[in-house]
Short mmCIF file of C-alpha atoms in Angstrom, two decimals:
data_model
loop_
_atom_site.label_atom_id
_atom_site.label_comp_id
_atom_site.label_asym_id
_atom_site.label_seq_id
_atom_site.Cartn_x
_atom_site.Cartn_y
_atom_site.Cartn_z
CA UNK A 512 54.80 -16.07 -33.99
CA UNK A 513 53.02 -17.40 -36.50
CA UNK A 514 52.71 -15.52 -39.83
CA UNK A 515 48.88 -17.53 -40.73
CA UNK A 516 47.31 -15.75 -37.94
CA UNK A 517 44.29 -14.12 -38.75
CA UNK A 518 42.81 -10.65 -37.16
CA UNK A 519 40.30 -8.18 -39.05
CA UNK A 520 40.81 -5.40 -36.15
CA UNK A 521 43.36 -2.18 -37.23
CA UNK A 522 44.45 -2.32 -33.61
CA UNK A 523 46.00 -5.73 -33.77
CA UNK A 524 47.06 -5.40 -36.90
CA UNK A 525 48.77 -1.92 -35.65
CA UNK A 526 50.25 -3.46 -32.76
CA UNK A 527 51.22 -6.88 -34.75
CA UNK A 528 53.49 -4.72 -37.65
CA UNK A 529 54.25 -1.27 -36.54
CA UNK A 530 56.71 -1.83 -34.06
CA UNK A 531 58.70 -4.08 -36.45
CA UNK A 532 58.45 -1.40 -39.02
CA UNK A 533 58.63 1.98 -37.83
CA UNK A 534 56.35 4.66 -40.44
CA UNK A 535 55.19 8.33 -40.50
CA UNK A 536 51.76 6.93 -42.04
CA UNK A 537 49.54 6.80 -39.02
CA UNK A 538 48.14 8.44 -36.51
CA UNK A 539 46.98 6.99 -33.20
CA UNK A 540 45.39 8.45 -30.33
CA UNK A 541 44.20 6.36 -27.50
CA UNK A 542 41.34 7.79 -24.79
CA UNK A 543 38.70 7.11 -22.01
CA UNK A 544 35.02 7.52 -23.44
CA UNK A 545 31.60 7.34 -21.67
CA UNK A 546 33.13 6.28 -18.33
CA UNK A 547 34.92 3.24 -19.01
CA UNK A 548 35.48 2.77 -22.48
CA UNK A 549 38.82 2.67 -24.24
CA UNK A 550 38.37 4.17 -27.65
CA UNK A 551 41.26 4.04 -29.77
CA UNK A 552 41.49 6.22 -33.16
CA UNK A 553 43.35 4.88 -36.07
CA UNK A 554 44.20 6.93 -38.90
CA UNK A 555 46.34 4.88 -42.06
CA UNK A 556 47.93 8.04 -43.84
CA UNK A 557 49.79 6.13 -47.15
CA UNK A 558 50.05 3.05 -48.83
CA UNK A 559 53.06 2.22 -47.53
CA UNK A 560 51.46 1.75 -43.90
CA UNK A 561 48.37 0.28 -45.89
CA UNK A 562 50.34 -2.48 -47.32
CA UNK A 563 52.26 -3.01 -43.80
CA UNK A 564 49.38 -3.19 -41.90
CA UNK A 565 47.20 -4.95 -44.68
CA UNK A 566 44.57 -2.17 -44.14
CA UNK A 567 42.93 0.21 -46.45
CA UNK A 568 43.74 4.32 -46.28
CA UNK A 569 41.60 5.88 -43.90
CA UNK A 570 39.86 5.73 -40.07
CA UNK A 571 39.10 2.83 -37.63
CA UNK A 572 37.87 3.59 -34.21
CA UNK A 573 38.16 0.42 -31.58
CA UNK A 574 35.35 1.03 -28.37
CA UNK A 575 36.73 -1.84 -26.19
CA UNK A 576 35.38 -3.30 -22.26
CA UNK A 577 35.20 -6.42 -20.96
CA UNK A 578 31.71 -6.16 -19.79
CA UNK A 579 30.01 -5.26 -23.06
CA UNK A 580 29.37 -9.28 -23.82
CA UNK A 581 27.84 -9.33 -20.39
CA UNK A 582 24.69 -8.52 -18.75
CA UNK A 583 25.17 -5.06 -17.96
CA UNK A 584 22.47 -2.16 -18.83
CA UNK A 585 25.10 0.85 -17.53
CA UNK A 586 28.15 -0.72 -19.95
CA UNK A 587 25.50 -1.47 -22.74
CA UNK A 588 24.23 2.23 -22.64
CA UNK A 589 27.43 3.41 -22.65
CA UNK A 590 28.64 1.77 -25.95
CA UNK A 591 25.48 2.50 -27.91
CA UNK A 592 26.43 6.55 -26.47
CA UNK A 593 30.07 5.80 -28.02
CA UNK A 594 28.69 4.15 -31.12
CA UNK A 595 26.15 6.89 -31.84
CA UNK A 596 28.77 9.38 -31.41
CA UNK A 597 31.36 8.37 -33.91
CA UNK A 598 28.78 6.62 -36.38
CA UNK A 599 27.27 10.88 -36.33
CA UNK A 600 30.62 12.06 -36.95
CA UNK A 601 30.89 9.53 -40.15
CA UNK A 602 27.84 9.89 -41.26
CA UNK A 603 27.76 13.70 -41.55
CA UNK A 604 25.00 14.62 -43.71
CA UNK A 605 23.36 11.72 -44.99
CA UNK A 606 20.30 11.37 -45.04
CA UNK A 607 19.39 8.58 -47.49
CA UNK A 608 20.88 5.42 -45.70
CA UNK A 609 21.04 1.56 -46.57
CA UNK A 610 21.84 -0.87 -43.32
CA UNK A 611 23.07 -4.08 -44.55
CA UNK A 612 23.55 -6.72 -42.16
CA UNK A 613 26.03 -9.75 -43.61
CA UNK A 614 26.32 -12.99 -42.28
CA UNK A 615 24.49 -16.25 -41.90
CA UNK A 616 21.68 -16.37 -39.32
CA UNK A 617 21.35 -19.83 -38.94
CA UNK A 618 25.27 -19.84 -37.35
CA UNK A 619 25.27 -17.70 -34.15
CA UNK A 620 28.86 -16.68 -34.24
CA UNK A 621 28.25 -15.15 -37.68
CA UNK A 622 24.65 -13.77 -37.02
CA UNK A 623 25.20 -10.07 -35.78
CA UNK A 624 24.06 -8.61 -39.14
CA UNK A 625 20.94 -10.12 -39.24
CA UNK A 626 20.08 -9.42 -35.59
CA UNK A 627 21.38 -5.86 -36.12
CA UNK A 628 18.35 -5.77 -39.07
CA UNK A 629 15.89 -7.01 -37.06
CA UNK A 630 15.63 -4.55 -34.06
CA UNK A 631 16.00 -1.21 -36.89
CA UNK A 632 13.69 1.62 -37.03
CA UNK A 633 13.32 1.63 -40.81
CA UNK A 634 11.64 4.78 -42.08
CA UNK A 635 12.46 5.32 -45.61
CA UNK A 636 8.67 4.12 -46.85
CA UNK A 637 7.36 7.19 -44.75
CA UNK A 638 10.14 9.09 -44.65
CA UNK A 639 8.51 11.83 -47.41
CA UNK A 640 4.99 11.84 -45.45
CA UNK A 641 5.79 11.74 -42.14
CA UNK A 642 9.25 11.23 -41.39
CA UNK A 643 11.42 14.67 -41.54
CA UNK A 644 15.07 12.91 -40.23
CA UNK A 645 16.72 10.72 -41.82
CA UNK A 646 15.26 8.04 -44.60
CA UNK A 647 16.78 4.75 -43.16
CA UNK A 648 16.02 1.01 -45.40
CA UNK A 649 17.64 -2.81 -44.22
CA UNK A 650 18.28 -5.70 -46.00
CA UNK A 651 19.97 -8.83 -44.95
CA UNK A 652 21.48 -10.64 -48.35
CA UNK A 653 22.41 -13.82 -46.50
CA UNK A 654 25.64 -15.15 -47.72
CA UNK A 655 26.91 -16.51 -51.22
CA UNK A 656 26.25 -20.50 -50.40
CA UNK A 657 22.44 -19.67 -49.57
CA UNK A 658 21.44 -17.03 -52.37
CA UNK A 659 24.61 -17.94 -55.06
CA UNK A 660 24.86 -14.12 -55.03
CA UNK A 661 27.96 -12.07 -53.96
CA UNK A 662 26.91 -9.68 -51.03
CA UNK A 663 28.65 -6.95 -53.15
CA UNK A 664 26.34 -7.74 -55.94
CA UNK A 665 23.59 -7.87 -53.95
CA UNK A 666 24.01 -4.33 -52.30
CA UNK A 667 25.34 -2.58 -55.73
CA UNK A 668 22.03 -3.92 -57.25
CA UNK A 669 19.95 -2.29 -54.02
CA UNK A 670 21.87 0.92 -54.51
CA UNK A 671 20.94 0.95 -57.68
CA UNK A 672 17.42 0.97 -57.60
CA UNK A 673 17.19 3.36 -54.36
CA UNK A 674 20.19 5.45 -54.37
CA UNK A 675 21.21 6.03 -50.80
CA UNK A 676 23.89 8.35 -50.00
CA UNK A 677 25.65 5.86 -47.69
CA UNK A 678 26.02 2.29 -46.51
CA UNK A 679 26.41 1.07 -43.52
CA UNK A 680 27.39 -2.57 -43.21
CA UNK A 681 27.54 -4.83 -40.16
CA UNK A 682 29.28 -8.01 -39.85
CA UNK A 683 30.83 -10.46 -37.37
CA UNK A 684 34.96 -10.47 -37.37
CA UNK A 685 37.84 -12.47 -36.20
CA UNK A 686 40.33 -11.24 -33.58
CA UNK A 687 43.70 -12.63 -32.90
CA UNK A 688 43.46 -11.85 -28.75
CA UNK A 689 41.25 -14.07 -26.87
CA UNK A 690 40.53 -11.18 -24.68
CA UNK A 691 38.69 -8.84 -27.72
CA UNK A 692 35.91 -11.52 -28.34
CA UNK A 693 32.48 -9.95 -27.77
CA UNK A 694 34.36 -6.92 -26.02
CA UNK A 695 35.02 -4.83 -29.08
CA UNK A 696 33.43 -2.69 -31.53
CA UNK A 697 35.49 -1.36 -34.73
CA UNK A 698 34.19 1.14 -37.00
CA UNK A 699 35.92 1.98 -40.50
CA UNK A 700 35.22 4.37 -43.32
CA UNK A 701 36.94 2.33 -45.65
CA UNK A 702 34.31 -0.26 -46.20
CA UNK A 703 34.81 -4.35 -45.53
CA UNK A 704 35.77 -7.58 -47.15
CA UNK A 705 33.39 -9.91 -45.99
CA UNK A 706 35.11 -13.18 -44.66
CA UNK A 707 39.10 -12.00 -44.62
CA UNK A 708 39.22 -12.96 -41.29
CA UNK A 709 38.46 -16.45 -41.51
CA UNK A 710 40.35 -17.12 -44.87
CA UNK A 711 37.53 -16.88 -47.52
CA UNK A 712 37.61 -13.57 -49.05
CA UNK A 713 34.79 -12.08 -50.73
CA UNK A 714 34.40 -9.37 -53.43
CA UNK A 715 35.58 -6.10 -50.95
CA UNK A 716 32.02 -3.63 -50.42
CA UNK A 717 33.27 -0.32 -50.36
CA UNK A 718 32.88 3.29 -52.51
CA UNK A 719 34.72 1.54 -55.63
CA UNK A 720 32.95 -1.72 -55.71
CA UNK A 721 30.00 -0.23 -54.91
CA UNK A 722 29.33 3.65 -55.41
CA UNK A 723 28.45 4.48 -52.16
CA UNK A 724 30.46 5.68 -49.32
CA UNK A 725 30.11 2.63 -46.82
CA UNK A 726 30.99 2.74 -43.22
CA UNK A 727 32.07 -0.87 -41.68
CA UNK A 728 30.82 -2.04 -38.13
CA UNK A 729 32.40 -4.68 -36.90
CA UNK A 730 32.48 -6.92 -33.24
CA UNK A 731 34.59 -9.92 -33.11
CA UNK A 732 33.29 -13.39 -32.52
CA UNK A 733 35.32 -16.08 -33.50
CA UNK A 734 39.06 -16.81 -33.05
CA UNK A 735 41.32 -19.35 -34.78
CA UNK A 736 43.11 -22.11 -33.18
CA UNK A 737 46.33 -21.54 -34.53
CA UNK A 738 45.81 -17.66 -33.03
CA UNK A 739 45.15 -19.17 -29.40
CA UNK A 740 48.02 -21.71 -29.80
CA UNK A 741 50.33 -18.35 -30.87
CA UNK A 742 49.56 -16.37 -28.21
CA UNK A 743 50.33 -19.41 -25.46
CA UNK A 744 53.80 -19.94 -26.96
CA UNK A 745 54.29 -15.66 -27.22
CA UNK A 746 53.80 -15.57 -23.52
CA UNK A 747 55.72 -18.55 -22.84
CA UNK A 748 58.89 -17.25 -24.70
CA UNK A 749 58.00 -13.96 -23.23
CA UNK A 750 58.26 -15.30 -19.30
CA UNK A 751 61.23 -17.38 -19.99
CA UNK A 752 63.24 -14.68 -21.62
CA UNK A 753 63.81 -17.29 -24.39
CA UNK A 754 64.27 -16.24 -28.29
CA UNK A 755 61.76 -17.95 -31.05
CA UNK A 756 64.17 -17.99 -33.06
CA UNK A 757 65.70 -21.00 -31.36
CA UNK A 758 62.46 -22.80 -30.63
CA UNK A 759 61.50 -25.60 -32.94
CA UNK A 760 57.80 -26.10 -32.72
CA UNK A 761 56.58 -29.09 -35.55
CA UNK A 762 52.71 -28.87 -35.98
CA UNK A 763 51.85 -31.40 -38.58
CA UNK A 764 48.33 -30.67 -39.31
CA UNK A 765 49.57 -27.12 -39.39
CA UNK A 766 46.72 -26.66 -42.45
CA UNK A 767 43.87 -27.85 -40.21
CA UNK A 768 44.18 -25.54 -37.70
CA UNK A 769 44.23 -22.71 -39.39
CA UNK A 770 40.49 -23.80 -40.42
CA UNK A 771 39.19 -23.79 -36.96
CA UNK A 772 37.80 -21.08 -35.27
CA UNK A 773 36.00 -21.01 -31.81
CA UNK A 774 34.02 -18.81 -30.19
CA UNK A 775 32.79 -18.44 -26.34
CA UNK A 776 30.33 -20.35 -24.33
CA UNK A 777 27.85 -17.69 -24.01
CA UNK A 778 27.70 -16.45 -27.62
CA UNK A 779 24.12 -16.66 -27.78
CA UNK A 780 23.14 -14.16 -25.09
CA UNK A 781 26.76 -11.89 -26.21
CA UNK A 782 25.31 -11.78 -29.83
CA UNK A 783 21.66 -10.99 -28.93
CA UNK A 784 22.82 -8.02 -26.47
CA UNK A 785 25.98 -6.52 -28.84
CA UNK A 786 23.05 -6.64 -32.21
CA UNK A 787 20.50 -4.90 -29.92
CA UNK A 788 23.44 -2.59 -28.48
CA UNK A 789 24.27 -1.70 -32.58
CA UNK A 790 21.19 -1.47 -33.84
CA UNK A 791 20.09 1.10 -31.06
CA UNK A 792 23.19 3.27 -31.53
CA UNK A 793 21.78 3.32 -35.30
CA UNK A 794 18.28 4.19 -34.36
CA UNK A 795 19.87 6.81 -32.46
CA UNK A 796 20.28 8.29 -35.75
CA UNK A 797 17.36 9.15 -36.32
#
C-alpha cells in the first residue's frame, strides 16, 4: 500500500515483491523445527532478485512463534536449540570469533546487542591455556551519536588488531507485521546495515567493508506508524473486495509518520528474555 514502509526481515520483503514479480533467483523452503517453530529458509540466487527484494545475495533463516516474547522456559529452549543449530551450520569452522552487539543501551527497543554481550561466555583471553573450543571476544561499540565513531569503523579497527575468522553481529530490527515483533529471529550470512529499517542508514558491516565473514542476528522490535496504518487499510480493501487503486487516502503529515516507530508494552521483559535466549544459543558454541 504504501511504498515508505519499512521492514529489515527477507520474509516480508519476499512476500511484499515476489508475487508482483515472478523470478528464478530464490529458493524458499518453509518447515516445523524443535516442536513448534516455523523456520523459513531464504536463499537470494542473483542480483536481479537482490535488487527486487532490496536484499543482498545469499541466506536468511526466519525462526518465528508467538510465545518467544513471553514467559515460557519450553518455547525459550526451543529457539536457543534452533538458533544453535543454524548459527553451527554458518559458522562451520571458526574458531576465532568476534560478537558485536549494536545498538544503544540506554533505549530498550534498541538494546538487544548490548544485553546479548552481557550474558557471553567470552574465552578468547584463556582460550590458548585452558580453553581447547572455540576462542570467543565481545564488544559493544555503542552507536555513532555516543562515540562519533561508525560501528563499521569500530569493528574493522577490532579485527584488525585480533584477527578473528568471523563476526557475528546482533542488532534490533524493524518489521512491517505487527504480529513479528519480539516473535522472530532472522539470521543472514550476508552481514547488516545498521539502522535501514528505521530510515538512517549506516556504513553496511559485512566481508567487504570489513574483511571478515559476518553473520547477522536479528529480532524485531519496533514498527513504524505508517506500517500499522498500511496494514489496517490492506485488510480493509481486502474484506470489502474493493481496489486501491480507486481509494483516495490524503495523509498530510505523511513525512511525520514515517518517523515514528512503536514498540510493545512489555518490551522490557521481551528484550531481557530474547538477549538471554541469543546469547545462550551462542554460548552453545562453545
Amino acid at each position: 500500500m504504501f511504498d515508505r514502509i519499512r521492514t529489515d526481515l527477507a520474509l516480508e520483503l519476499k512476500d511484499k515483491h515476489i508475487d508482483k514479480n515472478k523470478c528464478d533467483g530464490i529458493v524458499v523452503k518453509e518447515c516445523i523445527v524443535e516442536g513448534n517453530i516455523k523456520e523459513t529458509t531464504i536463499n537470494i540466487l542473483d542480483d536481479e532478485t537482490s535488487k527486487i527484494i532490496g536484499k543482498p545475495i545469499g541466506k536468511y533463516i526466519t525462526l518465528e512463534n508467538k510465545s518467544l516474547s513471553k514467559d515460557d522456559i519450553s518455547i525459550n529452549e526451543n529457539f536457543v536449540h534452533g538458533l544453535w543449530r543454524n548459527l553451527k551450520e554458518l559458522v562451520g569452522n571458526a574458531n576465532n570469533i568476534l560478537v558485536v552487539g549494536l545498538g544503544n543501551r540506554n533505549v530498550t527497543p534498541d538494546a538487544l546487542g548490548p544485553l546479548v554481550i552481557d550474558n557471553l561466555y567470552v574465552t578468547r583471553h584463556i582460550h590458548d591455556d585452558i580453553c581447547k573450543t572455540k576462542a570467543i571476544s565481545a564488544i559493544a561499540p555503542g552507536i555513532l551519536e555516543q562515540t562519533g565513531i561508525e560501528s563499521q569503523s569500530y569493528i574493522k579497527a577490532i579485527c584488525d588488531e585480533i584477527n578473528p575468522n568471523l563476526v557475528i553481529v546482533i542488532d534490533a530490527l524493524a518489521a512491517m507485521e505487527p504480529g513479528r515483533i519480539n516473535t522472530t529471529i532472522q539470521i543472514s550470512d550476508t552481514g547488516i546495515c545498521p539502522g535501514s529499517g528505521v530510515g538512517n542508514n549506516r556504513v553496511r558491516i559485512d566481508e567487504n567493508t570489513i574483511g571478515v565473514k559476518v553473520i547477522a542476528i536479528g529480532v524485531p522490535t519496533v514498527i513504524s506508524e505508517i506500517s500499522i496504518i498500511g496494514r489496517y487499510i490492506d485488510l480493509f480493501i481486502d474484506k470489502n473486495k474493493l481496489d486501491d487503486n480507486g481509494l483516495y487516502f490524503d495523509f498530510d503529515d505523511l513525512d511525520n509518520l514515517c518517523k515514528v516507530f512503536v514498540t510493545p508494552q512489555n518490551i522490557d521483559l521481551a528484550i531481557k528474555r530474547i538477549s538471554y535466549t541469543i546469547s545462550e544459543a551462542i554460548n552453545k558454541l562453545l
